[in-house]
Tab-separated table of C-alpha atoms in Angstrom:
chain	number	residue	atom	x	y	z
A	1	UNK	CA	31.124	55.884	1.423
A	2	UNK	CA	27.779	57.057	0.358
A	3	UNK	CA	28.072	56.181	-3.525
A	4	UNK	CA	29.815	52.419	-1.995
A	5	UNK	CA	26.803	52.612	-0.207
A	6	UNK	CA	24.139	52.887	-3.054
A	7	UNK	CA	26.238	50.739	-4.911
A	8	UNK	CA	25.770	47.800	-2.640
A	9	UNK	CA	22.037	48.367	-2.005
A	10	UNK	CA	21.368	48.269	-5.933
A	11	UNK	CA	23.557	45.141	-5.758
A	12	UNK	CA	21.071	43.376	-2.758
A	13	UNK	CA	18.377	44.432	-4.601
A	14	UNK	CA	19.130	42.722	-7.676
A	15	UNK	CA	20.163	39.884	-5.943
A	16	UNK	CA	16.449	39.879	-4.247
A	17	UNK	CA	14.550	40.381	-7.289
A	18	UNK	CA	16.485	37.770	-8.901
A	19	UNK	CA	15.467	35.295	-6.341
A	20	UNK	CA	12.018	36.315	-6.689
A	21	UNK	CA	11.792	36.085	-10.174
A	22	UNK	CA	13.565	32.369	-10.341
A	23	UNK	CA	11.454	30.768	-7.076
A	24	UNK	CA	8.944	28.877	-9.166
A	25	UNK	CA	7.892	27.305	-5.799
A	26	UNK	CA	7.857	24.072	-3.993
A	27	UNK	CA	8.628	20.925	-6.469
A	28	UNK	CA	6.409	17.750	-5.986
A	29	UNK	CA	7.641	14.444	-7.662
A	30	UNK	CA	5.527	11.611	-7.769
A	31	UNK	CA	7.298	8.500	-8.103
A	32	UNK	CA	5.351	5.363	-9.968
A	33	UNK	CA	6.263	2.206	-8.860
A	34	UNK	CA	5.015	-1.292	-8.898
A	35	UNK	CA	3.761	-3.080	-5.491
A	36	UNK	CA	7.359	-4.445	-5.162
A	37	UNK	CA	8.930	-0.864	-4.973
A	38	UNK	CA	10.242	-1.246	-8.746
A	39	UNK	CA	9.589	1.763	-11.330
A	40	UNK	CA	6.617	1.315	-13.299
A	41	UNK	CA	5.914	3.459	-16.730
A	42	UNK	CA	2.140	4.651	-16.576
A	43	UNK	CA	0.238	5.346	-19.580
A	44	UNK	CA	-0.602	8.868	-18.721
A	45	UNK	CA	0.132	11.330	-15.782
A	46	UNK	CA	-2.001	14.716	-14.993
A	47	UNK	CA	-1.430	16.696	-12.174
A	48	UNK	CA	-3.201	20.233	-11.142
A	49	UNK	CA	-2.959	22.859	-8.321
A	50	UNK	CA	-5.429	23.292	-5.924
A	51	UNK	CA	-9.148	23.419	-7.584
A	52	UNK	CA	-7.590	24.287	-10.705
A	53	UNK	CA	-7.692	22.786	-14.463
A	54	UNK	CA	-5.837	19.047	-15.005
A	55	UNK	CA	-3.199	19.496	-17.250
A	56	UNK	CA	-0.934	16.535	-18.958
A	57	UNK	CA	2.389	16.054	-17.193
A	58	UNK	CA	5.755	14.615	-18.950
A	59	UNK	CA	8.085	12.233	-17.048
A	60	UNK	CA	11.526	13.899	-16.116
A	61	UNK	CA	14.939	12.119	-17.537
A	62	UNK	CA	14.975	9.965	-14.345
A	63	UNK	CA	11.415	9.009	-15.446
A	64	UNK	CA	9.537	10.655	-12.692
A	65	UNK	CA	6.777	13.466	-13.090
A	66	UNK	CA	7.987	16.516	-11.299
A	67	UNK	CA	5.862	19.990	-11.208
A	68	UNK	CA	6.212	23.096	-8.808
A	69	UNK	CA	3.417	23.979	-6.302
A	70	UNK	CA	3.300	27.959	-6.817
A	71	UNK	CA	4.398	29.978	-3.734
A	72	UNK	CA	1.279	31.380	-1.969
A	73	UNK	CA	-0.246	27.463	-2.619
A	74	UNK	CA	-0.233	24.382	-0.858
A	75	UNK	CA	-3.017	21.776	-2.313
A	76	UNK	CA	-1.996	19.823	-5.558
A	77	UNK	CA	-3.594	16.522	-7.155
A	78	UNK	CA	-1.943	14.130	-9.398
A	79	UNK	CA	-3.621	11.004	-11.111
A	80	UNK	CA	-1.528	8.134	-12.827
A	81	UNK	CA	-2.963	5.831	-15.513
A	82	UNK	CA	-1.538	2.644	-15.180
A	83	UNK	CA	-0.556	0.338	-18.105
A	84	UNK	CA	-2.983	-1.638	-19.704
A	85	UNK	CA	-1.797	-4.865	-19.664
A	86	UNK	CA	-4.468	-6.750	-21.329
A	87	UNK	CA	-5.357	-8.458	-17.917
A	88	UNK	CA	-8.728	-8.421	-15.795
A	89	UNK	CA	-9.264	-4.955	-13.834
A	90	UNK	CA	-8.517	-6.408	-10.698
A	91	UNK	CA	-4.958	-6.979	-11.669
A	92	UNK	CA	-4.834	-3.242	-11.786
A	93	UNK	CA	-5.151	-2.663	-15.851
A	94	UNK	CA	-5.923	0.527	-16.905
A	95	UNK	CA	-6.794	2.079	-13.029
A	96	UNK	CA	-6.291	5.153	-12.451
A	97	UNK	CA	-4.544	6.441	-9.054
A	98	UNK	CA	-5.545	9.869	-7.508
A	99	UNK	CA	-3.731	11.627	-4.990
A	100	UNK	CA	-5.382	15.244	-3.492
A	101	UNK	CA	-2.641	16.508	-0.889
A	102	UNK	CA	-0.542	19.318	0.604
A	103	UNK	CA	2.822	20.251	0.753
A	104	UNK	CA	2.826	19.276	4.235
A	105	UNK	CA	1.459	16.080	3.557
A	106	UNK	CA	4.186	14.666	1.127
A	107	UNK	CA	6.258	16.311	-1.802
A	108	UNK	CA	7.696	12.968	-2.858
A	109	UNK	CA	4.689	10.742	-3.102
A	110	UNK	CA	4.422	7.284	-4.339
A	111	UNK	CA	1.484	6.241	-6.771
A	112	UNK	CA	1.566	2.040	-7.360
A	113	UNK	CA	0.449	0.477	-10.415
A	114	UNK	CA	0.647	-3.396	-10.206
A	115	UNK	CA	2.144	-3.736	-13.920
A	116	UNK	CA	4.185	-1.844	-15.833
A	117	UNK	CA	7.446	-2.341	-14.509
A	118	UNK	CA	10.388	-3.842	-16.014
A	119	UNK	CA	11.228	-7.635	-15.261
A	120	UNK	CA	13.440	-8.134	-12.416
A	121	UNK	CA	16.760	-9.840	-13.095
A	122	UNK	CA	16.719	-13.262	-11.840
A	123	UNK	CA	19.602	-15.618	-10.538
A	124	UNK	CA	18.682	-19.229	-9.389
A	125	UNK	CA	20.310	-20.609	-5.693
A	126	UNK	CA	20.340	-24.465	-5.067
A	127	UNK	CA	18.701	-24.891	-1.510
A	128	UNK	CA	19.525	-28.437	0.652
A	129	UNK	CA	16.590	-28.388	2.768
A	130	UNK	CA	16.711	-30.841	5.990
A	131	UNK	CA	13.673	-30.439	8.641
A	132	UNK	CA	13.472	-33.946	9.564
A	133	UNK	CA	15.251	-33.269	13.003
A	134	UNK	CA	11.736	-31.756	14.003
A	135	UNK	CA	9.613	-34.100	15.499
A	136	UNK	CA	6.345	-35.077	13.913
A	137	UNK	CA	7.342	-33.114	10.513
A	138	UNK	CA	5.915	-34.490	6.862
A	139	UNK	CA	6.475	-31.509	4.654
A	140	UNK	CA	8.212	-28.190	4.515
A	141	UNK	CA	7.481	-24.925	2.829
A	142	UNK	CA	10.768	-22.702	1.959
A	143	UNK	CA	10.000	-19.108	0.942
A	144	UNK	CA	12.195	-16.360	-0.983
A	145	UNK	CA	11.008	-13.029	-1.849
A	146	UNK	CA	10.728	-14.154	-5.354
A	147	UNK	CA	8.777	-17.236	-4.775
A	148	UNK	CA	8.197	-20.256	-2.857
A	149	UNK	CA	6.983	-23.860	-2.594
A	150	UNK	CA	5.532	-26.391	-0.590
A	151	UNK	CA	7.251	-30.242	-0.525
A	152	UNK	CA	5.550	-33.134	0.751
A	153	UNK	CA	8.873	-34.363	2.221
A	154	UNK	CA	11.049	-34.085	4.916
A	155	UNK	CA	14.251	-33.171	2.850
A	156	UNK	CA	15.184	-32.629	-0.604
A	157	UNK	CA	16.534	-30.353	-3.096
A	158	UNK	CA	14.708	-26.855	-4.088
A	159	UNK	CA	15.972	-23.836	-6.882
A	160	UNK	CA	14.858	-20.826	-5.868
A	161	UNK	CA	14.343	-17.568	-7.975
A	162	UNK	CA	16.057	-14.110	-6.130
A	163	UNK	CA	16.806	-10.941	-7.452
A	164	UNK	CA	20.652	-10.161	-7.221
A	165	UNK	CA	21.011	-8.201	-4.231
A	166	UNK	CA	23.013	-8.828	-1.324
A	167	UNK	CA	21.581	-9.300	2.252
A	168	UNK	CA	18.643	-11.431	1.164
A	169	UNK	CA	16.903	-14.251	3.341
A	170	UNK	CA	14.927	-17.340	3.015
A	171	UNK	CA	11.876	-18.517	5.487
A	172	UNK	CA	12.134	-22.381	5.728
A	173	UNK	CA	8.740	-23.557	7.750
A	174	UNK	CA	8.058	-27.210	8.542
A	175	UNK	CA	4.616	-29.099	8.808
A	176	UNK	CA	2.800	-32.066	10.363
A	177	UNK	CA	1.319	-32.948	6.934
A	178	UNK	CA	2.643	-33.877	3.568
A	179	UNK	CA	-0.063	-32.167	2.013
A	180	UNK	CA	0.564	-28.499	2.513
A	181	UNK	CA	-2.156	-25.900	1.551
A	182	UNK	CA	-2.497	-21.842	2.513
A	183	UNK	CA	-3.720	-21.294	5.813
A	184	UNK	CA	-2.491	-24.508	8.084
A	185	UNK	CA	-1.019	-22.607	11.137
A	186	UNK	CA	-2.504	-25.726	12.912
A	187	UNK	CA	-0.233	-27.980	11.227
A	188	UNK	CA	2.890	-25.525	11.516
A	189	UNK	CA	5.576	-27.156	13.942
A	190	UNK	CA	8.517	-24.700	13.351
A	191	UNK	CA	10.219	-22.087	11.550
A	192	UNK	CA	13.372	-19.971	10.875
A	193	UNK	CA	14.764	-17.220	8.787
A	194	UNK	CA	18.397	-17.996	7.418
A	195	UNK	CA	19.712	-14.380	6.688
A	196	UNK	CA	22.784	-12.521	5.230
A	197	UNK	CA	22.176	-14.135	1.597
A	198	UNK	CA	23.976	-12.713	-1.478
A	199	UNK	CA	22.362	-14.687	-4.333
A	200	UNK	CA	24.735	-15.849	-7.317
A	201	UNK	CA	24.290	-18.162	-9.753
A	202	UNK	CA	25.371	-21.483	-8.637
A	203	UNK	CA	24.898	-20.217	-4.780
A	204	UNK	CA	24.239	-23.972	-2.752
A	205	UNK	CA	22.241	-23.013	0.638
A	206	UNK	CA	22.305	-25.572	3.508
A	207	UNK	CA	18.856	-25.435	5.291
A	208	UNK	CA	18.626	-27.258	8.291
A	209	UNK	CA	15.567	-27.138	11.281
A	210	UNK	CA	15.565	-28.658	14.651
A	211	UNK	CA	13.540	-28.965	17.435
A	212	UNK	CA	15.273	-25.768	18.608
A	213	UNK	CA	13.191	-23.970	16.318
A	214	UNK	CA	9.897	-25.340	17.105
A	215	UNK	CA	7.157	-22.291	17.009
A	216	UNK	CA	5.482	-20.600	19.950
A	217	UNK	CA	1.663	-19.519	20.353
A	218	UNK	CA	-0.175	-16.385	21.227
A	219	UNK	CA	-3.884	-15.149	21.095
A	220	UNK	CA	-5.839	-13.191	18.916
A	221	UNK	CA	-8.844	-11.824	21.426
A	222	UNK	CA	-12.672	-11.893	19.840
A	223	UNK	CA	-12.988	-8.759	17.537
A	224	UNK	CA	-15.172	-6.103	18.692
A	225	UNK	CA	-17.618	-5.939	16.119
A	226	UNK	CA	-21.169	-4.698	15.983
A	227	UNK	CA	-23.765	-7.242	16.300
A	228	UNK	CA	-24.938	-8.800	13.253
A	229	UNK	CA	-21.274	-8.293	11.325
A	230	UNK	CA	-19.001	-11.590	10.293
A	231	UNK	CA	-15.388	-10.919	10.695
A	232	UNK	CA	-11.917	-12.808	10.070
A	233	UNK	CA	-8.354	-12.347	11.250
A	234	UNK	CA	-5.042	-13.176	9.735
A	235	UNK	CA	-1.641	-12.807	11.082
A	236	UNK	CA	2.190	-13.003	8.899
A	237	UNK	CA	5.276	-12.490	8.981
A	238	UNK	CA	7.629	-9.902	6.516
A	239	UNK	CA	11.272	-9.940	7.430
A	240	UNK	CA	13.498	-6.945	7.290
A	241	UNK	CA	14.582	-8.204	3.881
A	242	UNK	CA	11.044	-8.064	2.774
A	243	UNK	CA	10.220	-11.823	2.466
A	244	UNK	CA	7.020	-12.562	3.520
A	245	UNK	CA	4.630	-15.155	5.220
A	246	UNK	CA	1.565	-14.606	3.704
A	247	UNK	CA	-0.934	-13.391	6.006
A	248	UNK	CA	-2.885	-15.837	7.858
A	249	UNK	CA	-0.388	-18.599	7.348
A	250	UNK	CA	0.723	-17.971	10.927
A	251	UNK	CA	-2.593	-17.844	12.242
A	252	UNK	CA	-6.517	-17.217	11.216
A	253	UNK	CA	-10.162	-17.279	12.266
A	254	UNK	CA	-13.573	-15.859	12.657
A	255	UNK	CA	-14.839	-13.050	14.828
A	256	UNK	CA	-13.906	-15.092	17.820
A	257	UNK	CA	-10.721	-14.897	17.654
A	258	UNK	CA	-8.135	-17.863	18.235
A	259	UNK	CA	-4.225	-18.526	18.291
A	260	UNK	CA	-1.613	-18.005	16.152
A	261	UNK	CA	2.019	-19.271	15.713
A	262	UNK	CA	5.200	-17.153	16.396
A	263	UNK	CA	9.040	-18.079	14.820
A	264	UNK	CA	11.785	-18.068	17.185
A	265	UNK	CA	14.928	-15.895	16.351
A	266	UNK	CA	13.290	-12.776	14.838
A	267	UNK	CA	15.108	-9.313	15.325
A	268	UNK	CA	14.494	-5.624	14.786
A	269	UNK	CA	13.012	-5.111	11.481
A	270	UNK	CA	11.184	-8.008	11.187
A	271	UNK	CA	7.119	-7.799	11.184
A	272	UNK	CA	4.388	-9.772	12.563
A	273	UNK	CA	1.481	-8.788	10.038
A	274	UNK	CA	-1.856	-8.644	11.690
A	275	UNK	CA	-5.131	-8.255	9.699
A	276	UNK	CA	-8.554	-8.021	11.487
A	277	UNK	CA	-11.709	-7.144	9.507
A	278	UNK	CA	-15.323	-7.103	9.588
A	279	UNK	CA	-18.066	-6.876	7.417
A	280	UNK	CA	-22.101	-6.190	7.184
A	281	UNK	CA	-24.383	-5.520	4.206
A	282	UNK	CA	-27.871	-4.015	4.532
A	283	UNK	CA	-28.753	-5.458	0.990
A	284	UNK	CA	-27.891	-3.017	-1.072
A	285	UNK	CA	-24.731	-1.058	0.756
A	286	UNK	CA	-21.706	-3.098	2.171
A	287	UNK	CA	-20.030	-1.910	4.858
A	288	UNK	CA	-16.641	-3.139	6.152
A	289	UNK	CA	-14.027	-1.947	8.953
A	290	UNK	CA	-10.290	-3.243	8.597
A	291	UNK	CA	-7.304	-3.198	11.294
A	292	UNK	CA	-4.009	-3.782	9.930
A	293	UNK	CA	-0.703	-3.915	11.802
A	294	UNK	CA	3.309	-4.432	11.413
A	295	UNK	CA	4.320	-5.456	14.698
A	296	UNK	CA	7.511	-5.968	16.197
A	297	UNK	CA	8.443	-9.236	15.858
A	298	UNK	CA	10.747	-9.736	18.508
A	299	UNK	CA	8.389	-8.621	20.778
A	300	UNK	CA	5.140	-11.118	19.943
A	301	UNK	CA	2.111	-10.742	22.388
A	302	UNK	CA	-1.639	-11.495	22.656
A	303	UNK	CA	-3.767	-8.924	20.225
A	304	UNK	CA	-6.908	-7.110	20.530
A	305	UNK	CA	-8.049	-5.583	17.569
A	306	UNK	CA	-9.438	-2.325	17.190
A	307	UNK	CA	-11.612	-0.606	14.873
A	308	UNK	CA	-13.154	2.578	13.735
A	309	UNK	CA	-16.587	3.671	13.619
A	310	UNK	CA	-18.590	2.509	10.736
A	311	UNK	CA	-20.396	4.217	7.860
A	312	UNK	CA	-23.850	4.861	8.736
A	313	UNK	CA	-25.938	2.061	6.771
A	314	UNK	CA	-27.757	4.758	4.557
A	315	UNK	CA	-24.409	6.326	3.419
A	316	UNK	CA	-24.510	6.910	-0.350
A	317	UNK	CA	-22.899	9.624	-3.216
A	318	UNK	CA	-24.412	12.285	-4.012
A	319	UNK	CA	-25.455	11.964	-7.654
A	320	UNK	CA	-27.282	15.390	-7.933
A	321	UNK	CA	-24.585	17.348	-9.771
A	322	UNK	CA	-22.750	16.432	-13.072
A	323	UNK	CA	-20.122	14.623	-11.437
A	324	UNK	CA	-20.250	12.214	-8.490
A	325	UNK	CA	-19.286	13.445	-5.296
A	326	UNK	CA	-18.964	12.404	-1.679
A	327	UNK	CA	-20.237	13.566	1.439
A	328	UNK	CA	-17.598	13.915	4.203
A	329	UNK	CA	-20.020	13.498	7.109
A	330	UNK	CA	-18.112	10.121	8.464
A	331	UNK	CA	-18.942	10.052	12.172
A	332	UNK	CA	-15.212	9.059	13.709
A	333	UNK	CA	-13.154	11.308	11.776
A	334	UNK	CA	-10.067	10.357	9.632
A	335	UNK	CA	-6.306	11.155	8.341
A	336	UNK	CA	-7.261	10.685	4.966
A	337	UNK	CA	-10.355	9.149	2.652
A	338	UNK	CA	-10.058	7.614	-0.146
A	339	UNK	CA	-13.164	7.669	-3.042
A	340	UNK	CA	-13.625	5.068	-6.123
A	341	UNK	CA	-15.810	5.039	-8.718
A	342	UNK	CA	-16.408	2.757	-11.736
A	343	UNK	CA	-18.236	3.567	-14.745
A	344	UNK	CA	-20.678	1.176	-16.753
A	345	UNK	CA	-17.521	0.844	-19.073
A	346	UNK	CA	-15.421	-0.518	-16.261
A	347	UNK	CA	-12.656	2.467	-16.020
A	348	UNK	CA	-11.935	2.358	-12.102
A	349	UNK	CA	-10.810	5.487	-10.691
A	350	UNK	CA	-9.674	5.641	-6.904
A	351	UNK	CA	-8.238	8.914	-5.234
A	352	UNK	CA	-6.993	9.154	-1.991
A	353	UNK	CA	-7.709	12.714	-0.420
A	354	UNK	CA	-5.796	14.076	2.788
A	355	UNK	CA	-7.478	15.499	5.914
A	356	UNK	CA	-5.870	19.027	5.210
A	357	UNK	CA	-6.705	18.943	1.404
A	358	UNK	CA	-10.496	18.805	2.435
A	359	UNK	CA	-10.390	21.316	5.143
A	360	UNK	CA	-13.446	23.448	4.989
A	361	UNK	CA	-15.249	21.174	2.765
A	362	UNK	CA	-18.350	19.098	3.232
A	363	UNK	CA	-18.001	17.202	0.035
A	364	UNK	CA	-15.205	15.719	-2.486
A	365	UNK	CA	-16.190	15.755	-6.218
A	366	UNK	CA	-14.437	13.320	-8.276
A	367	UNK	CA	-12.441	14.735	-10.751
A	368	UNK	CA	-13.244	15.520	-14.955
A	369	UNK	CA	-10.023	14.364	-16.266
A	370	UNK	CA	-11.566	14.199	-19.712
A	371	UNK	CA	-9.637	16.839	-21.232
A	372	UNK	CA	-6.280	15.386	-20.719
A	373	UNK	CA	-4.225	13.539	-23.131
A	374	UNK	CA	-4.730	9.887	-21.694
A	375	UNK	CA	-7.537	9.963	-19.252
A	376	UNK	CA	-10.580	10.766	-22.197
A	377	UNK	CA	-12.202	7.420	-21.124
A	378	UNK	CA	-12.270	7.852	-17.220
A	379	UNK	CA	-16.037	8.464	-16.662
A	380	UNK	CA	-16.709	10.112	-13.267
A	381	UNK	CA	-20.071	11.711	-14.075
A	382	UNK	CA	-22.958	10.760	-11.377
A	383	UNK	CA	-25.540	9.026	-14.257
A	384	UNK	CA	-22.980	6.898	-14.935
A	385	UNK	CA	-21.224	5.203	-12.161
A	386	UNK	CA	-21.955	1.268	-11.599
A	387	UNK	CA	-19.797	1.106	-8.608
A	388	UNK	CA	-18.703	3.208	-5.585
A	389	UNK	CA	-16.982	3.241	-2.281
A	390	UNK	CA	-15.692	5.687	0.155
A	391	UNK	CA	-13.276	4.663	2.776
A	392	UNK	CA	-11.788	6.573	5.948
A	393	UNK	CA	-8.074	6.051	6.782
A	394	UNK	CA	-6.258	6.554	10.581
A	395	UNK	CA	-2.853	5.763	10.726
A	396	UNK	CA	-0.027	5.995	13.282
A	397	UNK	CA	2.547	7.091	11.094
A	398	UNK	CA	2.029	10.177	9.026
A	399	UNK	CA	1.130	10.577	5.173
A	400	UNK	CA	4.826	11.610	4.396
A	401	UNK	CA	5.747	8.567	5.909
A	402	UNK	CA	3.197	6.230	4.247
A	403	UNK	CA	3.300	7.577	0.669
A	404	UNK	CA	7.008	7.255	0.592
A	405	UNK	CA	6.135	3.776	0.004
A	406	UNK	CA	4.552	1.625	-2.308
A	407	UNK	CA	0.884	1.248	-0.923
A	408	UNK	CA	-2.403	0.009	-1.660
A	409	UNK	CA	-5.201	1.930	0.021
A	410	UNK	CA	-2.286	3.400	2.342
A	411	UNK	CA	-0.994	-0.083	3.399
A	412	UNK	CA	2.497	-0.648	2.444
A	413	UNK	CA	3.148	-3.620	0.086
A	414	UNK	CA	6.877	-3.500	0.946
A	415	UNK	CA	8.193	-3.685	4.804
A	416	UNK	CA	7.484	-0.276	6.193
A	417	UNK	CA	10.553	-0.036	8.209
A	418	UNK	CA	8.649	1.052	11.249
A	419	UNK	CA	5.845	-0.542	13.493
A	420	UNK	CA	2.402	0.770	12.215
A	421	UNK	CA	-1.506	0.520	12.883
A	422	UNK	CA	-3.631	1.217	10.124
A	423	UNK	CA	-7.235	1.292	10.329
A	424	UNK	CA	-10.202	2.078	8.255
A	425	UNK	CA	-13.801	2.015	7.376
A	426	UNK	CA	-15.405	1.596	4.087
A	427	UNK	CA	-19.091	2.012	2.540
A	428	UNK	CA	-19.548	0.749	-1.127
A	429	UNK	CA	-22.336	-0.574	-3.333
A	430	UNK	CA	-22.864	-4.144	-3.635
């Protein structure tokens, strides 16, 4: 028995030691996607553990980017160099996106590069549209997820592009004008979502609107902005299939508020998209506030915007060191921060940093990526920057929930799948 006991102990000790030796830590997988959620292919990816050195990261067999955070460590960073499309920086060409997070924040984050994805296959569907039964209608707009178009008549045949996926939808809007341009909610008469479409080449859809599809109305209250600030709001719609009515196409106006139109027949998974914002300039610094919401569309109601505390008018990054750094003395508190810098060569970098990653810190120092292949021209030196911005974010969803989606400044670029409130305050040079 004694010999058996000793043998069992030895076996258990061997298993335990093997387990210790084979545990590399917690796996983090970075998914690079376009803003529509398709896989994108960056120029380069880098990572670091805690405050360590940045290192180049190669893709795995699934074209994702994975690494391990060792046991006893919690903080990590990633940086993604988006593809050079040869287009303007406003389209995201060569932009660097960074994340500084903890394992509790997220272990499967998505980083968005607007370009660099594979072209989506398309099928073409014929839509027979008729809005003549809507009193006063003179034109219509039919919207599919891959595109839409306005028409200056009450009936017609449209050819719409779709991705070949099941359970898609089409949004049809009728207007009291034959000359439809963006942001004309005052002329919107009726609307409906046609669901359950499985697109195939040659499919024909019949899309009629009647007086039963007339829009309703709700109100956006005056925006509670500081004195001297300008402001505006807009309301749109995103369906559960990911189709969108642009923000402000259902309602839009200034800081005094105003109406927005509601569409009947909406269901669980459809969200009104509400965006309210304010702006103030000191002459050298621009301050901005934003309230963005994805609201259960089945319960449309009057809306009152809420804003975070603005940054102080004298906020500025610290340029006393080698690298640009940002003070963390934002007065309102935040769940996460975003820090942006652009150098004289026009290579922008923006880093999202979680509150947990910053715990105990007074400043965030922009990363120096110049030693990493693919990032050599990304300049964050304090003396060389031409543009800067700092933002504070607060959300009703966790970072883990948000970063599982493609986002821009934490705002989902697809249907978030849950109601969401996202507020931000920003300061930057003009």
